[in-house]
Amino acid sequence: MINHNFKEPFANYSFQTALKGRHCLIDVNLIDPNPDQPRRLFSEESLESLVQSIREKGLLQPINVQKKADRFQLIAGERRWRAYRILNKQQIEAIVITVDDQNRAIYALAENIVREDLSDYEIGKAIRSIENEFPSKTNLAEAIGINRTDMYRFLAFDSLPDFILNDLNRDPTLLSRTAAVQIKKILDDHQNSSVVLASLETAWGLLKAGKLQQTHITRFVIKALKDVYELNQVATENVLLNENGSQIGRVNQTEKYWTVQLNVDGINEQQQEQILNFIRGILGEQPKSVASCDTV
């Protein structure tokens, strides 16, 4: 069971006491889904279990609906409504209430959170869908009963690459908000570099194949970054020889630097000055005058 750690009193929210409405039986075919339904995945196994429970024990909790012209729109209880349709039942027990658009979205999210069967990704999408109904993130967090820090964890999914989001739309349970925050951080830290994205895509493939835990994704990416860095530090070495064929130094080249090492015993002061002036010249600096050596 997922524990989302929502604060009181939201975790004990009672829709039947908080939402005053008319208790009645409604034709199942007159009910339409809630457009603000946060659940993106209805597990066939879970739905079949609910069908079996209703078949044996009946409906333990009415659904919540509101009147829409000559039909009704679900506020909360879509899984129960779907189960009734599978059972070919004609009517379902419901509480008819009147809510505005803001509260309709909140109630739909709230019921699923209370039941603790929504994925973090689904909650994040639901929070994002209703945020414009509130003047601030603080008001939004208070309305759904979580602190701002945890709310931003749910919203971290928005920063993930499309190849992850596309899979989460098909299976929202693949990634938790904690792992999403970790991935967002490493993407931000490295400004979505191609190396990070490539290694992240590889890690994501391993996750889907069941070969990598989601909590190890960023560890995989960090190791890939380290390997690339170390590879770039491997030097290409050129040996320097004098006219007699003896080694007098070497030049090591990496991606960022050239390092010249000379054996001071193999060159005299005039040669050292000539080398420095040559380097200054090719870099655009004014060569310094070389002291002449008088022949005795």
PDB file of C-alpha atoms in Angstrom:
ATOM      1  CA  MET A   1       0.000   0.000   0.000  1.00  0.00           C
ATOM      2  CA  ILE A   2       1.336   3.435  -0.899  1.00  0.00           C
ATOM      3  CA  ASN A   3       1.774   5.863   1.964  1.00  0.00           C
ATOM      4  CA  HIS A   4       1.670   9.440   0.720  1.00  0.00           C
ATOM      5  CA  ASN A   5       2.020  10.959   4.222  1.00  0.00           C
ATOM      6  CA  PHE A   6      -0.818  13.439   3.880  1.00  0.00           C
ATOM      7  CA  LYS A   7      -1.510  15.605   6.899  1.00  0.00           C
ATOM      8  CA  GLU A   8      -4.588  15.604   9.092  1.00  0.00           C
ATOM      9  CA  PRO A   9      -7.445  16.276   8.786  1.00  0.00           C
ATOM     10  CA  PHE A  10      -7.370  15.424   5.105  1.00  0.00           C
ATOM     11  CA  ALA A  11      -6.307  11.817   5.643  1.00  0.00           C
ATOM     12  CA  ASN A  12      -9.536  11.176   7.576  1.00  0.00           C
ATOM     13  CA  TYR A  13     -11.762  13.119   5.222  1.00  0.00           C
ATOM     14  CA  SER A  14     -15.332  11.811   5.204  1.00  0.00           C
ATOM     15  CA  PHE A  15     -17.181  12.644   2.043  1.00  0.00           C
ATOM     16  CA  GLN A  16     -20.550  11.529   3.314  1.00  0.00           C
ATOM     17  CA  THR A  17     -20.402  13.939   6.269  1.00  0.00           C
ATOM     18  CA  ALA A  18     -18.557  16.793   4.548  1.00  0.00           C
ATOM     19  CA  LEU A  19     -20.623  16.820   1.394  1.00  0.00           C
ATOM     20  CA  LYS A  20     -24.266  17.426   2.191  1.00  0.00           C
ATOM     21  CA  GLY A  21     -26.450  16.071  -0.542  1.00  0.00           C
ATOM     22  CA  ARG A  22     -29.435  14.001  -1.576  1.00  0.00           C
ATOM     23  CA  HIS A  23     -29.116  10.245  -1.080  1.00  0.00           C
ATOM     24  CA  CYS A  24     -30.768   8.282  -3.907  1.00  0.00           C
ATOM     25  CA  LEU A  25     -30.551   5.477  -6.501  1.00  0.00           C
ATOM     26  CA  ILE A  26     -29.441   6.541  -9.993  1.00  0.00           C
ATOM     27  CA  ASP A  27     -29.493   4.735 -13.308  1.00  0.00           C
ATOM     28  CA  VAL A  28     -25.905   3.625 -14.013  1.00  0.00           C
ATOM     29  CA  ASN A  29     -26.236   4.605 -17.680  1.00  0.00           C
ATOM     30  CA  LEU A  30     -27.099   8.198 -16.761  1.00  0.00           C
ATOM     31  CA  ILE A  31     -23.716   8.771 -15.123  1.00  0.00           C
ATOM     32  CA  ASP A  32     -20.671  10.231 -16.918  1.00  0.00           C
ATOM     33  CA  PRO A  33     -17.032  10.113 -15.737  1.00  0.00           C
ATOM     34  CA  ASN A  34     -15.419  13.051 -13.958  1.00  0.00           C
ATOM     35  CA  PRO A  35     -13.167  15.013 -16.371  1.00  0.00           C
ATOM     36  CA  ASP A  36     -10.909  15.775 -13.398  1.00  0.00           C
ATOM     37  CA  GLN A  37     -10.423  12.117 -12.515  1.00  0.00           C
ATOM     38  CA  PRO A  38      -6.778  11.858 -11.422  1.00  0.00           C
ATOM     39  CA  ARG A  39      -6.507   8.113 -11.932  1.00  0.00           C
ATOM     40  CA  ARG A  40      -4.839   7.325 -15.263  1.00  0.00           C
ATOM     41  CA  LEU A  41      -4.663   3.565 -14.837  1.00  0.00           C
ATOM     42  CA  PHE A  42      -7.511   1.295 -13.793  1.00  0.00           C
ATOM     43  CA  SER A  43      -5.951  -2.043 -12.927  1.00  0.00           C
ATOM     44  CA  GLU A  44      -8.024  -4.913 -14.272  1.00  0.00           C
ATOM     45  CA  GLU A  45      -6.945  -7.067 -11.338  1.00  0.00           C
ATOM     46  CA  SER A  46      -7.926  -4.415  -8.797  1.00  0.00           C
ATOM     47  CA  LEU A  47     -11.220  -3.765 -10.567  1.00  0.00           C
ATOM     48  CA  GLU A  48     -12.037  -7.473 -10.669  1.00  0.00           C
ATOM     49  CA  SER A  49     -11.337  -7.686  -6.940  1.00  0.00           C
ATOM     50  CA  LEU A  50     -13.784  -4.825  -6.339  1.00  0.00           C
ATOM     51  CA  VAL A  51     -16.378  -6.516  -8.549  1.00  0.00           C
ATOM     52  CA  GLN A  52     -16.048  -9.675  -6.461  1.00  0.00           C
ATOM     53  CA  SER A  53     -16.342  -7.694  -3.228  1.00  0.00           C
ATOM     54  CA  ILE A  54     -19.513  -5.926  -4.414  1.00  0.00           C
ATOM     55  CA  ARG A  55     -20.928  -9.216  -5.608  1.00  0.00           C
ATOM     56  CA  GLU A  56     -20.418 -10.743  -2.163  1.00  0.00           C
ATOM     57  CA  LYS A  57     -20.976  -7.796   0.189  1.00  0.00           C
ATOM     58  CA  GLY A  58     -22.776  -5.169  -1.844  1.00  0.00           C
ATOM     59  CA  LEU A  59     -21.773  -1.511  -2.185  1.00  0.00           C
ATOM     60  CA  LEU A  60     -20.204  -0.382   1.087  1.00  0.00           C
ATOM     61  CA  GLN A  61     -19.990   3.328   0.194  1.00  0.00           C
ATOM     62  CA  PRO A  62     -22.179   5.372  -2.189  1.00  0.00           C
ATOM     63  CA  ILE A  63     -20.621   7.238  -5.084  1.00  0.00           C
ATOM     64  CA  ASN A  64     -20.764  11.051  -5.266  1.00  0.00           C
ATOM     65  CA  VAL A  65     -22.285  12.752  -8.295  1.00  0.00           C
ATOM     66  CA  GLN A  66     -23.630  16.133  -9.336  1.00  0.00           C
ATOM     67  CA  LYS A  67     -26.513  16.948 -11.655  1.00  0.00           C
ATOM     68  CA  LYS A  68     -25.596  17.991 -15.191  1.00  0.00           C
ATOM     69  CA  ALA A  69     -28.676  18.826 -17.277  1.00  0.00           C
ATOM     70  CA  ASP A  70     -30.582  15.542 -17.575  1.00  0.00           C
ATOM     71  CA  ARG A  71     -27.560  13.428 -16.581  1.00  0.00           C
ATOM     72  CA  PHE A  72     -25.128  13.078 -13.676  1.00  0.00           C
ATOM     73  CA  GLN A  73     -21.364  13.562 -13.479  1.00  0.00           C
ATOM     74  CA  LEU A  74     -19.143  11.581 -11.158  1.00  0.00           C
ATOM     75  CA  ILE A  75     -17.388  13.445  -8.379  1.00  0.00           C
ATOM     76  CA  ALA A  76     -15.875  10.426  -6.640  1.00  0.00           C
ATOM     77  CA  GLY A  77     -16.273   6.670  -6.969  1.00  0.00           C
ATOM     78  CA  GLU A  78     -15.434   5.855 -10.587  1.00  0.00           C
ATOM     79  CA  ARG A  79     -14.060   2.408  -9.733  1.00  0.00           C
ATOM     80  CA  ARG A  80     -17.330   1.497  -7.971  1.00  0.00           C
ATOM     81  CA  TRP A  81     -19.325   2.821 -10.932  1.00  0.00           C
ATOM     82  CA  ARG A  82     -17.190   0.799 -13.364  1.00  0.00           C
ATOM     83  CA  ALA A  83     -17.662  -2.307 -11.210  1.00  0.00           C
ATOM     84  CA  TYR A  84     -21.439  -1.828 -11.330  1.00  0.00           C
ATOM     85  CA  ARG A  85     -21.309  -1.629 -15.116  1.00  0.00           C
ATOM     86  CA  ILE A  86     -19.301  -4.856 -15.257  1.00  0.00           C
ATOM     87  CA  LEU A  87     -21.940  -6.489 -13.042  1.00  0.00           C
ATOM     88  CA  ASN A  88     -24.670  -5.170 -15.378  1.00  0.00           C
ATOM     89  CA  LYS A  89     -26.479  -3.562 -12.460  1.00  0.00           C
ATOM     90  CA  GLN A  90     -29.144  -1.051 -13.424  1.00  0.00           C
ATOM     91  CA  GLN A  91     -28.911   1.392 -10.510  1.00  0.00           C
ATOM     92  CA  ILE A  92     -26.276   2.497  -8.035  1.00  0.00           C
ATOM     93  CA  GLU A  93     -26.534   4.191  -4.664  1.00  0.00           C
ATOM     94  CA  ALA A  94     -25.309   7.783  -4.876  1.00  0.00           C
ATOM     95  CA  ILE A  95     -25.186  11.084  -3.057  1.00  0.00           C
ATOM     96  CA  VAL A  96     -26.095  13.999  -5.309  1.00  0.00           C
ATOM     97  CA  ILE A  97     -24.232  17.157  -4.368  1.00  0.00           C
ATOM     98  CA  THR A  98     -23.487  20.560  -5.887  1.00  0.00           C
ATOM     99  CA  VAL A  99     -19.871  21.671  -6.169  1.00  0.00           C
ATOM    100  CA  ASP A 100     -17.934  24.213  -8.204  1.00  0.00           C
ATOM    101  CA  ASP A 101     -15.150  23.228 -10.619  1.00  0.00           C
ATOM    102  CA  GLN A 102     -12.420  23.822  -8.042  1.00  0.00           C
ATOM    103  CA  ASN A 103     -13.962  21.623  -5.386  1.00  0.00           C
ATOM    104  CA  ARG A 104     -14.982  18.938  -7.894  1.00  0.00           C
ATOM    105  CA  ALA A 105     -11.325  18.440  -8.807  1.00  0.00           C
ATOM    106  CA  ILE A 106     -10.238  18.493  -5.168  1.00  0.00           C
ATOM    107  CA  TYR A 107     -12.855  15.928  -4.119  1.00  0.00           C
ATOM    108  CA  ALA A 108     -11.858  13.597  -6.947  1.00  0.00           C
ATOM    109  CA  LEU A 109      -8.206  13.844  -5.918  1.00  0.00           C
ATOM    110  CA  ALA A 110      -9.007  13.638  -2.209  1.00  0.00           C
ATOM    111  CA  GLU A 111     -10.982  10.436  -2.373  1.00  0.00           C
ATOM    112  CA  ASN A 112      -8.277   8.617  -4.261  1.00  0.00           C
ATOM    113  CA  ILE A 113      -5.567   9.899  -1.918  1.00  0.00           C
ATOM    114  CA  VAL A 114      -7.543   8.822   1.131  1.00  0.00           C
ATOM    115  CA  ARG A 115      -7.819   5.351  -0.359  1.00  0.00           C
ATOM    116  CA  GLU A 116      -4.031   5.386  -0.904  1.00  0.00           C
ATOM    117  CA  ASP A 117      -4.233   3.717  -4.308  1.00  0.00           C
ATOM    118  CA  LEU A 118      -3.110   6.549  -6.582  1.00  0.00           C
ATOM    119  CA  SER A 119       0.447   6.605  -7.877  1.00  0.00           C
ATOM    120  CA  ASP A 120       2.675   9.616  -7.215  1.00  0.00           C
ATOM    121  CA  TYR A 121       2.640  10.462 -10.924  1.00  0.00           C
ATOM    122  CA  GLU A 122      -1.172  10.503 -11.016  1.00  0.00           C
ATOM    123  CA  ILE A 123      -1.284  12.735  -7.957  1.00  0.00           C
ATOM    124  CA  GLY A 124       1.250  15.088  -9.541  1.00  0.00           C
ATOM    125  CA  LYS A 125      -0.824  15.340 -12.727  1.00  0.00           C
ATOM    126  CA  ALA A 126      -3.980  15.953 -10.709  1.00  0.00           C
ATOM    127  CA  ILE A 127      -2.340  18.684  -8.621  1.00  0.00           C
ATOM    128  CA  ARG A 128      -1.058  20.383 -11.779  1.00  0.00           C
ATOM    129  CA  SER A 129      -4.523  20.240 -13.362  1.00  0.00           C
ATOM    130  CA  ILE A 130      -6.146  22.226 -10.538  1.00  0.00           C
ATOM    131  CA  GLU A 131      -3.339  24.640  -9.606  1.00  0.00           C
ATOM    132  CA  ASN A 132      -4.814  27.498 -11.650  1.00  0.00           C
ATOM    133  CA  GLU A 133      -7.882  27.400  -9.418  1.00  0.00           C
ATOM    134  CA  PHE A 134      -5.817  28.731  -6.499  1.00  0.00           C
ATOM    135  CA  PRO A 135      -4.093  32.093  -5.992  1.00  0.00           C
ATOM    136  CA  SER A 136      -0.881  30.518  -4.706  1.00  0.00           C
ATOM    137  CA  LYS A 137       0.933  27.226  -4.217  1.00  0.00           C
ATOM    138  CA  THR A 138       0.444  27.658  -0.477  1.00  0.00           C
ATOM    139  CA  ASN A 139      -3.337  27.798  -0.873  1.00  0.00           C
ATOM    140  CA  LEU A 140      -3.235  24.776  -3.157  1.00  0.00           C
ATOM    141  CA  ALA A 141      -1.144  22.749  -0.704  1.00  0.00           C
ATOM    142  CA  GLU A 142      -3.482  23.656   2.163  1.00  0.00           C
ATOM    143  CA  ALA A 143      -6.543  22.706   0.120  1.00  0.00           C
ATOM    144  CA  ILE A 144      -5.268  19.189  -0.579  1.00  0.00           C
ATOM    145  CA  GLY A 145      -3.735  18.724   2.854  1.00  0.00           C
ATOM    146  CA  ILE A 146      -0.006  18.464   2.145  1.00  0.00           C
ATOM    147  CA  ASN A 147       2.947  20.726   2.859  1.00  0.00           C
ATOM    148  CA  ARG A 148       4.501  22.764   0.055  1.00  0.00           C
ATOM    149  CA  THR A 149       7.735  20.775   0.059  1.00  0.00           C
ATOM    150  CA  ASP A 150       5.954  17.503  -0.585  1.00  0.00           C
ATOM    151  CA  MET A 151       3.713  19.144  -3.166  1.00  0.00           C
ATOM    152  CA  TYR A 152       6.784  20.243  -5.148  1.00  0.00           C
ATOM    153  CA  ARG A 153       8.034  16.652  -5.043  1.00  0.00           C
ATOM    154  CA  PHE A 154       4.864  15.594  -6.827  1.00  0.00           C
ATOM    155  CA  LEU A 155       5.352  18.360  -9.379  1.00  0.00           C
ATOM    156  CA  ALA A 156       8.926  17.240 -10.146  1.00  0.00           C
ATOM    157  CA  PHE A 157       7.568  14.840 -12.766  1.00  0.00           C
ATOM    158  CA  ASP A 158       6.983  17.802 -15.100  1.00  0.00           C
ATOM    159  CA  SER A 159      10.744  18.258 -15.514  1.00  0.00           C
ATOM    160  CA  LEU A 160      11.427  14.716 -16.708  1.00  0.00           C
ATOM    161  CA  PRO A 161      12.272  13.895 -20.355  1.00  0.00           C
ATOM    162  CA  ASP A 162       9.525  12.845 -22.752  1.00  0.00           C
ATOM    163  CA  PHE A 163      10.755   9.250 -22.974  1.00  0.00           C
ATOM    164  CA  ILE A 164      10.031   8.881 -19.254  1.00  0.00           C
ATOM    165  CA  LEU A 165       6.723  10.770 -19.286  1.00  0.00           C
ATOM    166  CA  ASN A 166       5.431   8.732 -22.229  1.00  0.00           C
ATOM    167  CA  ASP A 167       6.014   5.518 -20.283  1.00  0.00           C
ATOM    168  CA  LEU A 168       4.498   6.968 -17.104  1.00  0.00           C
ATOM    169  CA  ASN A 169       1.337   7.802 -19.026  1.00  0.00           C
ATOM    170  CA  ARG A 170       1.081   4.105 -19.832  1.00  0.00           C
ATOM    171  CA  ASP A 171       2.189   2.860 -16.410  1.00  0.00           C
ATOM    172  CA  PRO A 172       2.124   5.568 -13.696  1.00  0.00           C
ATOM    173  CA  THR A 173       3.569   3.197 -11.082  1.00  0.00           C
ATOM    174  CA  LEU A 174       7.034   3.033 -12.670  1.00  0.00           C
ATOM    175  CA  LEU A 175       8.477   5.968 -10.721  1.00  0.00           C
ATOM    176  CA  SER A 176       7.971   7.498  -7.285  1.00  0.00           C
ATOM    177  CA  ARG A 177       8.130  11.192  -6.529  1.00  0.00           C
ATOM    178  CA  THR A 178      11.370  10.681  -4.572  1.00  0.00           C
ATOM    179  CA  ALA A 179      13.102   9.181  -7.608  1.00  0.00           C
ATOM    180  CA  ALA A 180      11.589  11.901  -9.820  1.00  0.00           C
ATOM    181  CA  VAL A 181      13.120  14.595  -7.599  1.00  0.00           C
ATOM    182  CA  GLN A 182      16.529  12.895  -7.793  1.00  0.00           C
ATOM    183  CA  ILE A 183      16.375  12.734 -11.588  1.00  0.00           C
ATOM    184  CA  LYS A 184      15.226  16.364 -11.832  1.00  0.00           C
ATOM    185  CA  LYS A 185      18.169  17.457  -9.679  1.00  0.00           C
ATOM    186  CA  ILE A 186      20.816  15.708 -11.762  1.00  0.00           C
ATOM    187  CA  LEU A 187      19.265  17.103 -14.956  1.00  0.00           C
ATOM    188  CA  ASP A 188      19.295  20.612 -13.490  1.00  0.00           C
ATOM    189  CA  ASP A 189      22.837  20.253 -12.153  1.00  0.00           C
ATOM    190  CA  HIS A 190      24.156  19.253 -15.572  1.00  0.00           C
ATOM    191  CA  GLN A 191      21.806  21.473 -17.612  1.00  0.00           C
ATOM    192  CA  ASN A 192      20.269  18.514 -19.448  1.00  0.00           C
ATOM    193  CA  SER A 193      23.625  17.584 -21.011  1.00  0.00           C
ATOM    194  CA  SER A 194      23.598  15.008 -23.797  1.00  0.00           C
ATOM    195  CA  VAL A 195      25.714  12.634 -21.694  1.00  0.00           C
ATOM    196  CA  VAL A 196      23.233  12.781 -18.809  1.00  0.00           C
ATOM    197  CA  LEU A 197      20.233  12.292 -21.089  1.00  0.00           C
ATOM    198  CA  ALA A 198      21.858   9.371 -22.903  1.00  0.00           C
ATOM    199  CA  SER A 199      22.840   7.572 -19.697  1.00  0.00           C
ATOM    200  CA  LEU A 200      19.433   8.343 -18.167  1.00  0.00           C
ATOM    201  CA  GLU A 201      17.704   6.766 -21.157  1.00  0.00           C
ATOM    202  CA  THR A 202      19.880   3.669 -20.756  1.00  0.00           C
ATOM    203  CA  ALA A 203      19.064   3.510 -17.036  1.00  0.00           C
ATOM    204  CA  TRP A 204      15.357   3.936 -17.773  1.00  0.00           C
ATOM    205  CA  GLY A 205      15.467   0.988 -20.170  1.00  0.00           C
ATOM    206  CA  LEU A 206      17.089  -1.139 -17.464  1.00  0.00           C
ATOM    207  CA  LEU A 207      14.394  -0.059 -14.997  1.00  0.00           C
ATOM    208  CA  LYS A 208      11.614  -1.125 -17.353  1.00  0.00           C
ATOM    209  CA  ALA A 209      13.375  -4.443 -17.913  1.00  0.00           C
ATOM    210  CA  GLY A 210      13.477  -5.014 -14.173  1.00  0.00           C
ATOM    211  CA  LYS A 211      17.282  -4.821 -14.052  1.00  0.00           C
ATOM    212  CA  LEU A 212      17.625  -1.559 -12.136  1.00  0.00           C
ATOM    213  CA  GLN A 213      15.809  -0.164  -9.120  1.00  0.00           C
ATOM    214  CA  GLN A 214      14.375   3.324  -9.463  1.00  0.00           C
ATOM    215  CA  THR A 215      16.378   4.510  -6.450  1.00  0.00           C
ATOM    216  CA  HIS A 216      19.580   3.556  -8.342  1.00  0.00           C
ATOM    217  CA  ILE A 217      18.857   5.502 -11.525  1.00  0.00           C
ATOM    218  CA  THR A 218      20.824   8.606 -10.546  1.00  0.00           C
ATOM    219  CA  ARG A 219      23.657   6.457  -9.220  1.00  0.00           C
ATOM    220  CA  PHE A 220      23.845   4.846 -12.665  1.00  0.00           C
ATOM    221  CA  VAL A 221      23.944   8.265 -14.357  1.00  0.00           C
ATOM    222  CA  ILE A 222      26.622   9.601 -11.994  1.00  0.00           C
ATOM    223  CA  LYS A 223      28.818   6.571 -12.691  1.00  0.00           C
ATOM    224  CA  ALA A 224      28.379   7.117 -16.430  1.00  0.00           C
ATOM    225  CA  LEU A 225      29.445  10.746 -16.025  1.00  0.00           C
ATOM    226  CA  LYS A 226      32.517   9.668 -14.054  1.00  0.00           C
ATOM    227  CA  ASP A 227      33.470   7.118 -16.709  1.00  0.00           C
ATOM    228  CA  VAL A 228      33.218   9.745 -19.453  1.00  0.00           C
ATOM    229  CA  TYR A 229      35.290  12.188 -17.413  1.00  0.00           C
ATOM    230  CA  GLU A 230      38.005   9.616 -16.766  1.00  0.00           C
ATOM    231  CA  LEU A 231      38.040   8.647 -20.434  1.00  0.00           C
ATOM    232  CA  ASN A 232      38.588  12.279 -21.393  1.00  0.00           C
ATOM    233  CA  GLN A 233      41.491  12.458 -18.989  1.00  0.00           C
ATOM    234  CA  VAL A 234      43.404   9.653 -20.718  1.00  0.00           C
ATOM    235  CA  ALA A 235      46.369  11.408 -22.313  1.00  0.00           C
ATOM    236  CA  THR A 236      47.799  11.055 -25.776  1.00  0.00           C
ATOM    237  CA  GLU A 237      51.531  11.100 -25.228  1.00  0.00           C
ATOM    238  CA  ASN A 238      54.195  12.308 -27.656  1.00  0.00           C
ATOM    239  CA  VAL A 239      57.849  11.668 -26.794  1.00  0.00           C
ATOM    240  CA  LEU A 240      60.375  14.415 -27.541  1.00  0.00           C
ATOM    241  CA  LEU A 241      63.855  13.369 -28.731  1.00  0.00           C
ATOM    242  CA  ASN A 242      67.013  15.387 -29.313  1.00  0.00           C
ATOM    243  CA  GLU A 243      69.185  15.137 -32.411  1.00  0.00           C
ATOM    244  CA  ASN A 244      71.013  12.173 -30.901  1.00  0.00           C
ATOM    245  CA  GLY A 245      67.733  10.275 -30.423  1.00  0.00           C
ATOM    246  CA  SER A 246      67.754  10.606 -26.674  1.00  0.00           C
ATOM    247  CA  GLN A 247      64.471  11.403 -24.896  1.00  0.00           C
ATOM    248  CA  ILE A 248      64.419  14.922 -23.504  1.00  0.00           C
ATOM    249  CA  GLY A 249      60.729  15.189 -22.615  1.00  0.00           C
ATOM    250  CA  ARG A 250      57.118  14.418 -23.519  1.00  0.00           C
ATOM    251  CA  VAL A 251      53.850  16.161 -24.430  1.00  0.00           C
ATOM    252  CA  ASN A 252      50.639  14.790 -22.881  1.00  0.00           C
ATOM    253  CA  GLN A 253      47.347  15.809 -24.526  1.00  0.00           C
ATOM    254  CA  THR A 254      43.876  15.502 -22.981  1.00  0.00           C
ATOM    255  CA  GLU A 255      40.565  16.963 -24.147  1.00  0.00           C
ATOM    256  CA  LYS A 256      41.274  20.237 -22.344  1.00  0.00           C
ATOM    257  CA  TYR A 257      45.026  20.532 -21.795  1.00  0.00           C
ATOM    258  CA  TRP A 258      48.446  20.038 -23.299  1.00  0.00           C
ATOM    259  CA  THR A 259      51.140  19.331 -20.735  1.00  0.00           C
ATOM    260  CA  VAL A 260      54.774  19.737 -21.817  1.00  0.00           C
ATOM    261  CA  GLN A 261      57.468  18.104 -19.694  1.00  0.00           C
ATOM    262  CA  LEU A 262      61.151  18.796 -20.501  1.00  0.00           C
ATOM    263  CA  ASN A 263      64.262  17.372 -18.934  1.00  0.00           C
ATOM    264  CA  VAL A 264      66.167  20.454 -17.779  1.00  0.00           C
ATOM    265  CA  ASP A 265      69.429  18.583 -18.198  1.00  0.00           C
ATOM    266  CA  GLY A 266      68.692  18.112 -21.904  1.00  0.00           C
ATOM    267  CA  ILE A 267      68.285  21.759 -22.927  1.00  0.00           C
ATOM    268  CA  ASN A 268      70.223  24.914 -22.156  1.00  0.00           C
ATOM    269  CA  GLU A 269      68.885  28.291 -21.024  1.00  0.00           C
ATOM    270  CA  GLN A 270      68.852  29.742 -24.550  1.00  0.00           C
ATOM    271  CA  GLN A 271      66.773  26.801 -25.810  1.00  0.00           C
ATOM    272  CA  GLN A 272      64.375  27.215 -22.907  1.00  0.00           C
ATOM    273  CA  GLU A 273      63.918  30.901 -23.805  1.00  0.00           C
ATOM    274  CA  GLN A 274      63.421  30.055 -27.469  1.00  0.00           C
ATOM    275  CA  ILE A 275      60.733  27.505 -26.580  1.00  0.00           C
ATOM    276  CA  LEU A 276      58.887  30.042 -24.405  1.00  0.00           C
ATOM    277  CA  ASN A 277      59.085  32.681 -27.131  1.00  0.00           C
ATOM    278  CA  PHE A 278      57.764  30.216 -29.690  1.00  0.00           C
ATOM    279  CA  ILE A 279      54.753  29.413 -27.483  1.00  0.00           C
ATOM    280  CA  ARG A 280      54.116  33.111 -26.885  1.00  0.00           C
ATOM    281  CA  GLY A 281      54.339  33.765 -30.610  1.00  0.00           C
ATOM    282  CA  ILE A 282      51.754  31.175 -31.658  1.00  0.00           C
ATOM    283  CA  LEU A 283      49.423  32.425 -28.903  1.00  0.00           C
ATOM    284  CA  GLY A 284      49.727  35.992 -30.191  1.00  0.00           C
ATOM    285  CA  GLU A 285      51.944  37.377 -27.475  1.00  0.00           C
ATOM    286  CA  GLN A 286      54.982  39.541 -28.269  1.00  0.00           C
ATOM    287  CA  PRO A 287      58.124  37.359 -28.006  1.00  0.00           C
ATOM    288  CA  LYS A 288      60.721  38.590 -25.583  1.00  0.00           C
ATOM    289  CA  SER A 289      64.247  39.237 -26.827  1.00  0.00           C
ATOM    290  CA  VAL A 290      66.628  36.354 -26.444  1.00  0.00           C
ATOM    291  CA  ALA A 291      69.942  37.200 -24.844  1.00  0.00           C
ATOM    292  CA  SER A 292      72.798  36.636 -27.288  1.00  0.00           C
ATOM    293  CA  CYS A 293      75.632  34.361 -26.417  1.00  0.00           C
ATOM    294  CA  ASP A 294      79.070  35.761 -27.234  1.00  0.00           C
ATOM    295  CA  THR A 295      81.484  33.359 -28.754  1.00  0.00           C
ATOM    296  CA  VAL A 296      84.694  33.306 -26.891  1.00  0.00           C
TER     297      VAL A 296
END
